[in-house]
Amino acid sequence: MNTDRIEGNWKQIKGKVQEQWGKLTDDDFDVIAGRREQLAGKIQERYGIARDEAERQVREWEKRL
């Protein structure tokens, strides 16, 4: 998958991410930029949860997509 397609997909799913994790800011989304690991890190930071829990939430969310 090339960079344009990754960015395009991120723009499409960004709204769904924001619905699930409303505490994430626009600046967070700029940092995340479609990278799963960055998403889990920002969830951990904003919600004050353990990294394992953030990863679990992202995995569950991905399954529902």
Tab-separated table of C-alpha atoms in Angstrom, residues 1 4-19 34 61 65:
chain	number	residue	atom	x	y	z
A	1	MET	CA	0.000	0.000	0.000
A	4	ASP	CA	-1.335	8.174	-0.657
A	5	ARG	CA	-3.634	5.242	0.076
A	6	ILE	CA	-2.573	5.111	3.721
A	7	GLU	CA	-3.285	8.827	4.128
A	8	GLY	CA	-6.609	8.411	2.337
A	9	ASN	CA	-7.633	5.572	4.618
A	10	TRP	CA	-6.600	7.554	7.677
A	11	LYS	CA	-8.806	10.457	6.629
A	12	GLN	CA	-11.727	8.055	6.252
A	13	ILE	CA	-11.322	6.325	9.605
A	14	LYS	CA	-10.242	9.373	11.601
A	15	GLY	CA	-13.877	10.228	12.368
A	16	LYS	CA	-14.523	6.723	13.642
A	17	VAL	CA	-11.473	6.955	15.895
A	18	GLN	CA	-12.735	10.249	17.270
A	19	GLU	CA	-16.160	8.711	17.991
A	34	GLY	CA	-2.629	6.632	10.677
A	61	TRP	CA	-12.032	-1.467	17.733
A	65	LEU	CA	-14.534	-1.933	11.678
